Every structure is written in C-alpha cells, then in structure tokens.
Amino acid sequence: KTVNLEFISANPTGPLHVGHGRWAALGNALANVLAHAGWEVTREFYINDAGKQMDGFGHSVALRYLELCGVAIDKDELVYGGSYVIDIAAKLRELEGDTWVAASEADRDAFFREKGYQLMLSRMQTVLEHMGIPFQVWFSERSLYVKDADGTSSVDVMLAALEAGGFLYKEDGATWFRTTDFGDDKPRVLIKADGSYTYFAPDIAYHLSKFRRGSTYLINIWGADHHGYIPRMQAACEALGHAGKLTVVLGQLVNLYRNGEAVRMSKRTGEMISFEELIEEVGADATKYLMLARSTDQPIDFDIEAAKKQDASNPVYYVQYAHARICSLLRKAKGSAPETAQSDEGSLPKGQSKAGEDTEPSFSAANLSLLVDPAELDLARVLAQLSEVVELAARDLAPVKLTRYAEELATAFHSFYTRCQVISGDAATTAARLYLADATRSVLALTLALLGVSAPDRM
C-alpha cells in the first residue's frame, strides 16, 4: 500500500535545528523500514513558506544588506537577528552590488525575501544530502493558494468538500468547521471574520492534497508540542472521507550536552547550535544512530563528546566495529591457508575508511551442524530474529527496535569471536564458522542500512 511520510516541516527563515535532526533521522529510518516491509513510501518535506514570517525574514535580510552597503539601520526592526541572516545578505550583495539601496522598501523586501528563501532552502537541502537523507517531494505551502485554470486553489477545493459534507457553518462573521462531529473537543475556525485563513485551513488542504496525489495512508512526524493538534487534523481527514488514515508520530526534545554539561549556544556564532553544526562536529553516522537510540516518546540527552568517542562505550562505533571486524576476518580467510590461526585485530583502533574489496567469499558447502558451541547457537538465534524485528519496527513505527537489535547482534558476535577460534586447523569447522560470521556481516549491514547508517569495511 502507499504511504506518504512527512517528516520535516520547517520555515525557510533559519537553519534546521537539532529537533529537525531527530525527525530527519527518524523519518529516514522509518521510510527505509516501511519500504523493506513492502510499503510504497513517498518521503515529503513541507516548506512553511507562506505567511508573515517570510515577510519578516525578507525585511531582516534587506536591512542587513543595507547595513553592509553602509546605510544605518534600526536593529529593532530585525525580526530575525541570527548571524546567518548577515551571511545571506553578504552573499546577495556579492551578486547584486549596491543595486537595491535606492529601491523602494517594498520592492527591496520582496526581492530579498525570495532570494533569501532560495538560499536558505538550498542550505537545508545540502545539509540533508550530506546526511544521506533523501526527499522525493519538497512541498511548498504557497502552492496551496495558487489558482488553477478554473480559478480554484487547493484551499478552495478543501472548503468546497467540507461544505458539501455539511461540516461548515458561519458565526460572528467567521467560517467554522464542526470537528466535534469527529471527536474533537470544540469547533475550529477556518476563515476569520476579516476573511483571512487560520493555520488550520491550509493544513487541511495540504493533507487532502496528499490523498489526492495517490497516498492511501499518511504518517506525519511532528514535535511533541503539536500533541493537541492531532485530534483536529484526524477529524479533518475523517470528514474528507479518509477515516483512520492519518497517524502522527511525536518526537520529543533533544537536549545537548558536552561531557555532561548542558550546551545551548554555539561557540562559533554565540547562538543556538544548529543541526548543521552538530553533524559537522559529530559526523552523520553517529548523529543519526544516536538520534534513533531512544523511543520517540522519550527526550534524548545527546552528549557531543560521547558521540565522538571511538570505543565500545559508543554504541554506533561498537556496532560498526563488529561489521568491520567480520570484513577483516573474511579478507584474512580469503588469503590464508586453513591452518592459519585466528588473531584479534587488537584494541578498537581509531579512524575508519571504506574499502572496495570483495568481502563475500562463498561458504555454501559449509556443514552448519558443526555449530554447537553455546556462543555459536546464541549468535544464530539472534540472526533468526531479523524478520520479526523489521516487522515490529514497521508495525509500531519504531526504528529504535533496530538499534537495540543491532547492539544485541554485535554483542553476540563479539562473544562468539572471543570464545570460538574462527580460522583454525580444522577446515570443516573453519568453513562453518566463517559462514556464521558472513551471515552476521550481512544482517549487520542490512540493519545499519535500514537505520541510514554506513557499514564500514575497515575501522
């Protein structure tokens, strides 16, 4: 079946914050899991590019542009005061020179709103590409108001559908939606007395557009502060004929720490740490994995220094090291005689790189009945859980089940590797144990891929 997964909704007026990073990692992993479980998934980013916040952004960029051109400005007018606004203004001044100094304020603000919007959206896209998090649809909120050839917008279509169902009424000059017919605690205004739309109106139109584009089910990942918004949006979907087809996953906050001390401000900018800065310091793999290592209903205490550690205390490193160790073992097996003794690679080394060698020798003739040691059987049992874990992760929309499984599998392999000499003078036992090791490599690689994390051949 088809499912639309909307997992970032952001204003293009500032950088992605760390909360967006958690939802990005969660949505990416969830999309991977659902696709692996047989769903046809559309990954969607909702751009909140309509409304007064965009005007405030454009005016702020224009003011910083004037300042760079030597014009005195009233900084109290800055709606967005972050250093990134200065960066955008500087970039546009490079391109435009002083052309816009003499323009009218309205024309100047409109120009810098649109150009600043394009640069900020491009920056978001670059960050997510660097994270290995793809989106198939970047949906613009503005598009909901665009009239087609018949003079009808998506918002108009939505209002007509609710009107036809008898769910709208007028009171005190406003247009109300009787969401109480579908379990909401009170009716909701869609059009205010002054004729302007509430936030709820375009949101309903947006959800209707997802159904009209062919999705049977919708999954949204929202911040926990949107909890009260869920019943009214589910009521809207039911009124439009899609009862039970919207599921909302709420993501709790991310608290940043450095060596146990709370961190709120960037040393570089003196402002809140952005998602972009976090991944620059910690890396994409560790960031994504650790954002997935807790259930979505739990806040994450993310320690930057702990995330950078390259030892067994760091769960992503621990799991990736198990994969790299197996790849090393398989390379050794390909180039060694059966009597060559197994040797440990030593303590967990720092650094990692990917190798292009073929690390998949065939062990199809191995006699697996020789695998009778408790550590071998324990590892085999964990491997056998893969299908169930993926199924449950898809059913419960909970990729955290995969991080727990990856760590359990890595632990089982390390125990097996410590207890059982894989490459020995017994050719039959060596083949059976290499088969088990290679199966573990395959399952670790798949599990990490579903989480959106790489499986390095060397570390």
Short mmCIF file of C-alpha atoms in Angstrom, two decimals:
data_model
loop_
_atom_site.label_atom_id
_atom_site.label_comp_id
_atom_site.label_asym_id
_atom_site.label_seq_id
_atom_site.Cartn_x
_atom_site.Cartn_y
_atom_site.Cartn_z
CA LYS A 1 0.00 0.00 0.00
CA THR A 2 1.03 3.59 -0.46
CA VAL A 3 2.02 5.85 2.42
CA ASN A 4 3.09 9.48 2.47
CA LEU A 5 5.67 10.11 5.17
CA GLU A 6 6.08 13.78 6.05
CA PHE A 7 8.99 14.02 8.43
CA ILE A 8 10.25 17.56 8.36
CA SER A 9 8.11 20.69 8.37
CA ALA A 10 10.25 23.82 8.56
CA ASN A 11 10.19 27.54 7.94
CA PRO A 12 12.91 28.55 5.43
CA THR A 13 13.74 31.51 7.65
CA GLY A 14 16.60 29.91 9.55
CA PRO A 15 18.82 26.81 9.74
CA LEU A 16 17.45 23.40 10.68
CA HIS A 17 17.59 22.98 14.44
CA VAL A 18 18.62 19.88 16.36
CA GLY A 19 14.98 18.83 16.79
CA HIS A 20 14.64 18.76 13.00
CA GLY A 21 17.69 16.49 13.04
CA ARG A 22 15.95 13.96 15.24
CA TRP A 23 12.90 13.94 12.98
CA ALA A 24 15.12 13.68 9.90
CA ALA A 25 16.90 10.60 11.26
CA LEU A 26 13.62 9.08 12.46
CA GLY A 27 11.76 9.69 9.22
CA ASN A 28 14.61 8.39 7.08
CA ALA A 29 14.88 5.16 9.08
CA LEU A 30 11.12 4.73 9.19
CA ALA A 31 10.87 5.18 5.42
CA ASN A 32 13.59 2.55 4.95
CA VAL A 33 11.86 0.11 7.29
CA LEU A 34 8.42 0.57 5.72
CA ALA A 35 9.84 0.13 2.22
CA HIS A 36 11.67 -3.03 3.31
CA ALA A 37 8.41 -4.31 4.79
CA GLY A 38 6.66 -3.86 1.45
CA TRP A 39 5.14 -0.37 1.53
CA GLU A 40 5.41 2.15 -1.31
CA VAL A 41 6.72 5.23 0.53
CA THR A 42 6.76 8.88 -0.52
CA ARG A 43 9.21 10.97 1.54
CA GLU A 44 7.99 14.54 1.93
CA PHE A 45 9.37 17.82 3.30
CA TYR A 46 6.76 20.52 4.00
CA ILE A 47 8.11 24.03 3.41
CA ASN A 48 6.29 26.61 5.54
CA ASP A 49 6.94 29.38 3.03
CA ALA A 50 3.72 31.40 3.37
CA GLY A 51 2.72 33.97 5.94
CA LYS A 52 4.13 36.89 7.86
CA GLN A 53 7.28 35.07 8.98
CA MET A 54 8.51 35.13 5.37
CA ASP A 55 7.92 38.88 5.17
CA GLY A 56 9.82 39.36 8.43
CA PHE A 57 12.67 37.25 7.06
CA GLY A 58 12.85 39.24 3.84
CA HIS A 59 12.85 42.53 5.72
CA SER A 60 15.63 41.29 8.02
CA VAL A 61 17.84 40.24 5.10
CA ALA A 62 17.17 43.57 3.36
CA LEU A 63 18.17 45.51 6.49
CA ARG A 64 21.42 43.58 6.81
CA TYR A 65 22.08 44.20 3.12
CA LEU A 66 21.64 47.94 3.64
CA GLU A 67 23.97 47.79 6.64
CA LEU A 68 26.64 46.09 4.53
CA CYS A 69 26.20 48.87 1.98
CA GLY A 70 26.97 51.46 4.66
CA VAL A 71 23.40 52.50 5.41
CA ALA A 72 22.45 52.96 9.08
CA ILE A 73 19.60 50.65 10.11
CA ASP A 74 17.23 50.35 13.05
CA LYS A 75 18.18 46.97 14.52
CA ASP A 76 14.93 46.89 16.48
CA GLU A 77 13.27 46.15 13.13
CA LEU A 78 15.17 42.89 12.74
CA VAL A 79 12.66 40.05 13.05
CA TYR A 80 15.47 37.51 12.54
CA GLY A 81 18.77 38.59 14.08
CA GLY A 82 20.89 35.48 13.59
CA SER A 83 24.33 35.67 12.01
CA TYR A 84 23.06 33.50 9.14
CA VAL A 85 20.96 36.49 8.01
CA ILE A 86 24.16 38.52 7.66
CA ASP A 87 25.72 35.67 5.68
CA ILE A 88 22.76 35.61 3.28
CA ALA A 89 22.82 39.40 2.91
CA ALA A 90 26.56 39.31 2.19
CA LYS A 91 26.10 36.63 -0.45
CA LEU A 92 23.37 38.64 -2.17
CA ARG A 93 25.43 41.82 -2.01
CA GLU A 94 28.22 39.97 -3.82
CA LEU A 95 25.75 39.17 -6.57
CA GLU A 96 23.78 42.43 -6.66
CA GLY A 97 26.23 45.09 -5.53
CA ASP A 98 24.52 48.26 -4.24
CA THR A 99 21.68 47.99 -6.78
CA TRP A 100 18.90 47.73 -4.19
CA VAL A 101 19.91 50.61 -1.93
CA ALA A 102 17.87 53.14 -3.89
CA ALA A 103 14.87 50.83 -4.43
CA SER A 104 11.60 51.22 -2.55
CA GLU A 105 11.35 49.34 0.72
CA ALA A 106 8.51 47.17 -0.63
CA ASP A 107 10.44 46.13 -3.74
CA ARG A 108 13.66 45.61 -1.79
CA ASP A 109 11.97 43.47 0.89
CA ALA A 110 10.21 41.38 -1.77
CA PHE A 111 13.47 40.74 -3.63
CA PHE A 112 15.44 39.76 -0.53
CA ARG A 113 12.59 37.62 0.76
CA GLU A 114 12.60 35.49 -2.40
CA LYS A 115 16.36 35.33 -2.88
CA GLY A 116 16.98 34.70 0.82
CA TYR A 117 14.32 31.96 0.75
CA GLN A 118 16.05 30.22 -2.15
CA LEU A 119 19.45 30.33 -0.42
CA MET A 120 18.07 29.07 2.90
CA LEU A 121 16.15 26.23 1.25
CA SER A 122 19.25 25.26 -0.73
CA ARG A 123 21.22 25.20 2.52
CA MET A 124 18.65 22.86 4.11
CA GLN A 125 18.79 20.57 1.09
CA THR A 126 22.59 20.48 1.20
CA VAL A 127 22.63 19.56 4.90
CA LEU A 128 20.14 16.73 4.37
CA GLU A 129 22.02 15.45 1.32
CA HIS A 130 25.20 15.39 3.40
CA MET A 131 23.28 13.36 5.98
CA GLY A 132 22.21 10.86 3.31
CA ILE A 133 18.53 11.71 3.88
CA PRO A 134 16.64 11.99 0.56
CA PHE A 135 13.23 13.53 -0.06
CA GLN A 136 11.10 12.85 -3.10
CA VAL A 137 8.76 15.81 -2.57
CA TRP A 138 9.55 19.33 -1.33
CA PHE A 139 6.03 20.69 -0.92
CA SER A 140 5.55 24.44 -0.82
CA GLU A 141 2.78 25.79 1.42
CA ARG A 142 2.38 28.64 -1.06
CA SER A 143 1.23 26.24 -3.74
CA LEU A 144 -1.96 25.61 -1.76
CA TYR A 145 -3.16 29.13 -2.64
CA VAL A 146 -2.28 29.05 -6.35
CA LYS A 147 -5.36 29.18 -8.59
CA ASP A 148 -5.65 26.68 -11.43
CA ALA A 149 -7.19 27.39 -14.85
CA ASP A 150 -10.66 27.31 -13.30
CA GLY A 151 -9.69 29.85 -10.67
CA THR A 152 -9.68 27.26 -7.88
CA SER A 153 -6.93 26.67 -5.33
CA SER A 154 -6.26 23.64 -3.13
CA VAL A 155 -7.73 25.57 -0.19
CA ASP A 156 -10.87 26.27 -2.26
CA VAL A 157 -11.19 22.55 -3.09
CA MET A 158 -10.89 21.64 0.59
CA LEU A 159 -13.51 24.19 1.67
CA ALA A 160 -15.91 23.02 -1.04
CA ALA A 161 -15.53 19.41 0.08
CA LEU A 162 -16.26 20.27 3.73
CA GLU A 163 -19.17 22.49 2.67
CA ALA A 164 -20.64 19.66 0.59
CA GLY A 165 -20.45 17.38 3.62
CA GLY A 166 -22.34 19.86 5.75
CA PHE A 167 -19.45 20.38 8.17
CA LEU A 168 -19.11 24.18 7.88
CA TYR A 169 -21.19 26.96 9.44
CA LYS A 170 -20.90 30.72 9.90
CA GLU A 171 -20.91 32.52 13.22
CA ASP A 172 -19.75 36.03 14.18
CA GLY A 173 -18.61 36.58 10.61
CA ALA A 174 -16.23 33.62 10.68
CA THR A 175 -16.43 30.21 8.99
CA TRP A 176 -16.27 27.30 11.42
CA PHE A 177 -15.56 23.59 10.91
CA ARG A 178 -17.61 21.31 13.14
CA THR A 179 -14.75 18.99 14.11
CA THR A 180 -16.79 17.96 17.17
CA ASP A 181 -18.69 15.62 14.83
CA PHE A 182 -15.49 13.55 14.74
CA GLY A 183 -14.36 13.61 18.36
CA ASP A 184 -12.58 16.96 18.62
CA ASP A 185 -13.25 18.92 21.81
CA LYS A 186 -14.54 22.10 20.11
CA PRO A 187 -15.29 23.51 16.64
CA ARG A 188 -12.42 25.20 14.79
CA VAL A 189 -12.31 28.43 12.79
CA LEU A 190 -11.09 28.10 9.20
CA ILE A 191 -11.79 31.62 7.91
CA LYS A 192 -11.63 34.55 10.32
CA ALA A 193 -14.11 37.44 10.28
CA ASP A 194 -11.59 39.56 8.33
CA GLY A 195 -11.52 36.95 5.56
CA SER A 196 -8.05 35.59 6.32
CA TYR A 197 -7.39 31.89 6.84
CA THR A 198 -6.34 30.34 10.13
CA TYR A 199 -3.33 28.00 10.13
CA PHE A 200 -5.73 25.04 10.22
CA ALA A 201 -7.25 25.77 6.79
CA PRO A 202 -4.12 25.33 4.64
CA ASP A 203 -3.07 22.38 6.82
CA ILE A 204 -6.30 20.57 5.95
CA ALA A 205 -5.82 21.44 2.27
CA TYR A 206 -2.28 20.10 2.45
CA HIS A 207 -3.40 16.76 3.87
CA LEU A 208 -6.17 16.50 1.28
CA SER A 209 -3.56 17.11 -1.45
CA LYS A 210 -1.55 14.13 -0.19
CA PHE A 211 -4.55 11.86 -0.54
CA ARG A 212 -5.37 13.34 -3.96
CA ARG A 213 -1.78 12.66 -5.09
CA GLY A 214 -2.35 8.94 -4.51
CA SER A 215 -1.36 8.09 -0.94
CA THR A 216 -3.64 5.69 0.92
CA TYR A 217 -2.15 6.39 4.35
CA LEU A 218 -0.42 9.42 5.83
CA ILE A 219 2.26 9.44 8.54
CA ASN A 220 3.45 12.76 9.99
CA ILE A 221 6.37 13.24 12.36
CA TRP A 222 5.72 16.31 14.49
CA GLY A 223 7.29 17.89 17.52
CA ALA A 224 5.76 16.97 20.88
CA ASP A 225 4.32 20.48 21.21
CA HIS A 226 1.82 19.59 18.46
CA HIS A 227 0.11 16.93 20.57
CA GLY A 228 -3.15 18.88 20.84
CA TYR A 229 -3.28 19.39 17.08
CA ILE A 230 -3.66 15.70 16.28
CA PRO A 231 -7.40 15.21 17.04
CA ARG A 232 -8.50 18.12 14.87
CA MET A 233 -6.35 17.00 11.92
CA GLN A 234 -7.63 13.43 12.22
CA ALA A 235 -11.16 14.86 12.36
CA ALA A 236 -10.49 16.74 9.13
CA CYS A 237 -9.22 13.60 7.40
CA GLU A 238 -12.32 11.69 8.52
CA ALA A 239 -14.64 14.45 7.28
CA LEU A 240 -12.91 14.27 3.89
CA GLY A 241 -13.50 10.51 3.66
CA HIS A 242 -10.20 9.20 4.99
CA ALA A 243 -11.06 7.99 8.48
CA GLY A 244 -8.20 6.24 10.27
CA LYS A 245 -5.72 7.05 7.51
CA LEU A 246 -3.58 9.60 9.39
CA THR A 247 -1.03 8.59 12.00
CA VAL A 248 1.11 11.14 13.83
CA VAL A 249 4.41 10.22 15.49
CA LEU A 250 5.53 12.78 18.06
CA GLY A 251 9.25 13.39 18.56
CA GLN A 252 10.41 14.62 21.94
CA LEU A 253 13.14 17.18 22.51
CA VAL A 254 16.88 16.73 22.11
CA ASN A 255 18.99 18.06 24.99
CA LEU A 256 22.60 18.75 24.04
CA TYR A 257 25.47 18.14 26.44
CA ARG A 258 29.24 18.25 26.28
CA ASN A 259 30.96 16.00 28.82
CA GLY A 260 27.80 16.04 30.92
CA GLU A 261 27.39 19.84 30.86
CA ALA A 262 24.33 21.32 29.13
CA VAL A 263 25.14 23.12 25.86
CA ARG A 264 22.77 25.67 24.39
CA MET A 265 24.92 28.07 22.46
CA SER A 266 27.42 27.64 19.64
CA LYS A 267 30.95 28.76 20.41
CA ARG A 268 31.27 29.86 16.79
CA THR A 269 28.15 32.02 16.50
CA GLY A 270 27.03 32.59 20.08
CA GLU A 271 23.58 31.33 19.03
CA MET A 272 21.66 28.11 19.38
CA ILE A 273 23.56 25.15 17.92
CA SER A 274 22.13 24.19 14.54
CA PHE A 275 21.71 20.68 13.17
CA GLU A 276 24.33 21.55 10.56
CA GLU A 277 26.93 22.36 13.23
CA LEU A 278 26.13 19.18 15.15
CA ILE A 279 26.78 16.88 12.20
CA GLU A 280 29.92 18.82 11.25
CA GLU A 281 31.36 18.06 14.68
CA VAL A 282 29.97 14.58 15.38
CA GLY A 283 29.50 13.09 11.89
CA ALA A 284 26.42 11.89 10.06
CA ASP A 285 26.52 8.24 11.18
CA ALA A 286 26.86 8.89 14.90
CA THR A 287 24.27 11.66 14.79
CA LYS A 288 21.66 9.55 13.01
CA TYR A 289 22.26 6.43 15.09
CA LEU A 290 22.14 8.23 18.44
CA MET A 291 19.02 10.14 17.39
CA LEU A 292 17.40 6.72 16.87
CA ALA A 293 18.67 5.09 20.04
CA ARG A 294 15.72 6.21 22.16
CA SER A 295 11.99 5.75 21.71
CA THR A 296 10.30 8.77 20.14
CA ASP A 297 8.27 9.39 23.31
CA GLN A 298 11.49 9.93 25.29
CA PRO A 299 13.70 13.03 25.21
CA ILE A 300 17.27 12.43 24.05
CA ASP A 301 20.24 13.57 26.09
CA PHE A 302 22.83 13.86 23.34
CA ASP A 303 26.40 14.23 24.63
CA ILE A 304 28.57 15.60 21.83
CA GLU A 305 31.86 14.32 23.24
CA ALA A 306 30.44 10.85 23.97
CA ALA A 307 29.14 10.69 20.38
CA LYS A 308 32.66 11.30 19.05
CA LYS A 309 34.31 8.52 21.06
CA GLN A 310 35.76 5.66 19.06
CA ASP A 311 35.48 2.86 21.58
CA ALA A 312 32.97 0.35 22.87
CA SER A 313 31.19 2.96 25.02
CA ASN A 314 29.79 4.49 21.82
CA PRO A 315 27.00 2.21 20.52
CA VAL A 316 27.28 3.20 16.86
CA TYR A 317 31.04 2.62 16.90
CA TYR A 318 30.52 -0.69 18.72
CA VAL A 319 28.08 -1.93 16.06
CA GLN A 320 30.10 -0.65 13.10
CA TYR A 321 33.24 -2.21 14.55
CA ALA A 322 31.56 -5.63 14.61
CA HIS A 323 30.90 -5.30 10.87
CA ALA A 324 34.44 -4.10 10.15
CA ARG A 325 35.93 -6.92 12.24
CA ILE A 326 33.99 -9.52 10.24
CA CYS A 327 35.14 -7.96 6.96
CA SER A 328 38.73 -8.18 8.21
CA LEU A 329 38.19 -11.80 9.16
CA LEU A 330 36.79 -12.64 5.73
CA ARG A 331 39.69 -10.91 3.99
CA LYS A 332 42.06 -12.96 6.14
CA ALA A 333 40.19 -16.15 5.25
CA LYS A 334 40.42 -15.45 1.53
CA GLY A 335 44.18 -15.11 1.72
CA SER A 336 45.04 -17.70 4.38
CA ALA A 337 45.60 -21.46 4.45
CA PRO A 338 43.20 -23.37 6.76
CA GLU A 339 45.88 -23.89 9.39
CA THR A 340 46.48 -20.13 9.88
CA ALA A 341 45.48 -19.19 13.40
CA GLN A 342 42.91 -16.54 14.13
CA SER A 343 44.34 -13.34 15.61
CA ASP A 344 42.50 -10.50 17.20
CA GLU A 345 42.92 -7.15 15.46
CA GLY A 346 43.87 -5.62 18.82
CA SER A 347 42.07 -2.93 20.77
CA LEU A 348 39.49 -0.85 18.95
CA PRO A 349 41.58 1.35 16.62
CA LYS A 350 40.76 4.96 15.81
CA GLY A 351 39.62 6.14 12.42
CA GLN A 352 37.77 4.32 9.69
CA SER A 353 37.69 4.04 5.96
CA LYS A 354 35.77 2.04 3.44
CA ALA A 355 37.46 -0.50 1.25
CA GLY A 356 36.29 -1.69 -2.12
CA GLU A 357 37.50 -5.27 -1.81
CA ASP A 358 35.13 -8.16 -2.28
CA THR A 359 34.48 -9.43 1.24
CA GLU A 360 31.87 -12.03 0.38
CA PRO A 361 33.56 -15.42 -0.14
CA SER A 362 31.17 -18.32 -0.65
CA PHE A 363 30.66 -20.81 2.17
CA SER A 364 27.65 -22.59 0.66
CA ALA A 365 29.23 -26.01 1.21
CA ALA A 366 29.77 -25.46 4.94
CA ASN A 367 28.45 -28.12 7.33
CA LEU A 368 26.43 -25.99 9.74
CA SER A 369 25.67 -28.97 12.03
CA LEU A 370 29.16 -28.39 13.42
CA LEU A 371 27.95 -25.15 15.05
CA VAL A 372 27.15 -26.50 18.52
CA ASP A 373 29.02 -24.19 20.88
CA PRO A 374 26.64 -22.07 23.04
CA ALA A 375 28.14 -18.84 21.62
CA GLU A 376 27.55 -20.08 18.07
CA LEU A 377 23.95 -21.03 18.83
CA ASP A 378 23.28 -17.75 20.65
CA LEU A 379 24.51 -15.81 17.62
CA ALA A 380 22.38 -17.91 15.26
CA ARG A 381 19.29 -17.26 17.40
CA VAL A 382 19.84 -13.51 17.26
CA LEU A 383 20.25 -13.68 13.48
CA ALA A 384 16.94 -15.52 13.26
CA GLN A 385 15.12 -12.58 14.86
CA LEU A 386 15.73 -10.20 11.96
CA SER A 387 12.42 -10.62 10.11
CA GLU A 388 10.37 -10.25 13.27
CA VAL A 389 12.29 -7.16 14.36
CA VAL A 390 11.76 -5.44 10.99
CA GLU A 391 8.07 -6.38 11.02
CA LEU A 392 7.58 -4.99 14.53
CA ALA A 393 9.55 -1.83 13.76
CA ALA A 394 7.28 -1.21 10.75
CA ARG A 395 4.10 -2.04 12.66
CA ASP A 396 4.94 0.15 15.65
CA LEU A 397 6.69 2.87 13.61
CA ALA A 398 9.63 2.36 15.93
CA PRO A 399 13.13 2.19 14.33
CA VAL A 400 14.52 2.12 17.89
CA LYS A 401 13.85 -1.62 17.79
CA LEU A 402 16.57 -1.85 15.13
CA THR A 403 19.20 -0.02 17.15
CA ARG A 404 18.55 -2.37 20.07
CA TYR A 405 18.74 -5.33 17.73
CA ALA A 406 21.98 -4.10 16.14
CA GLU A 407 23.61 -3.80 19.55
CA GLU A 408 22.34 -7.23 20.63
CA LEU A 409 23.71 -8.75 17.42
CA ALA A 410 27.09 -7.01 17.80
CA THR A 411 27.36 -8.27 21.38
CA ALA A 412 26.50 -11.81 20.31
CA PHE A 413 29.14 -11.68 17.57
CA HIS A 414 31.86 -10.29 19.83
CA SER A 415 31.11 -13.07 22.34
CA PHE A 416 31.29 -15.69 19.59
CA TYR A 417 34.52 -14.23 18.23
CA THR A 418 36.12 -14.22 21.68
CA ARG A 419 35.04 -17.77 22.57
CA CYS A 420 35.38 -19.57 19.22
CA GLN A 421 38.51 -19.61 17.07
CA VAL A 422 37.07 -18.97 13.64
CA ILE A 423 40.09 -19.77 11.43
CA SER A 424 41.75 -22.94 12.68
CA GLY A 425 43.42 -26.15 11.50
CA ASP A 426 40.00 -27.83 11.19
CA ALA A 427 38.85 -26.91 7.69
CA ALA A 428 35.22 -28.01 8.21
CA THR A 429 34.80 -26.06 11.45
CA THR A 430 36.53 -23.06 9.90
CA ALA A 431 34.10 -23.09 6.96
CA ALA A 432 31.05 -23.35 9.25
CA ARG A 433 32.23 -20.51 11.48
CA LEU A 434 33.10 -18.32 8.50
CA TYR A 435 29.58 -18.98 7.18
CA LEU A 436 28.13 -17.80 10.52
CA ALA A 437 30.40 -14.74 10.54
CA ASP A 438 29.43 -13.85 6.97
CA ALA A 439 25.73 -14.21 7.79
CA THR A 440 26.27 -11.84 10.70
CA ARG A 441 28.01 -9.37 8.41
CA SER A 442 25.08 -9.47 6.01
CA VAL A 443 22.49 -8.89 8.74
CA LEU A 444 24.51 -6.11 10.38
CA ALA A 445 24.90 -4.38 7.01
CA LEU A 446 21.16 -4.60 6.36
CA THR A 447 20.23 -3.39 9.83
CA LEU A 448 22.58 -0.42 9.61
CA ALA A 449 21.29 0.38 6.10
CA LEU A 450 17.70 0.45 7.40
CA LEU A 451 18.85 2.89 10.08
CA GLY A 452 20.53 5.02 7.42
CA VAL A 453 23.99 4.34 8.85
CA SER A 454 27.04 3.09 6.94
CA ALA A 455 28.65 -0.32 7.46
CA PRO A 456 32.39 0.29 7.04
CA ASP A 457 34.73 -2.49 5.86
CA ARG A 458 37.63 -1.11 7.91
CA MET A 459 37.92 0.91 11.09
#
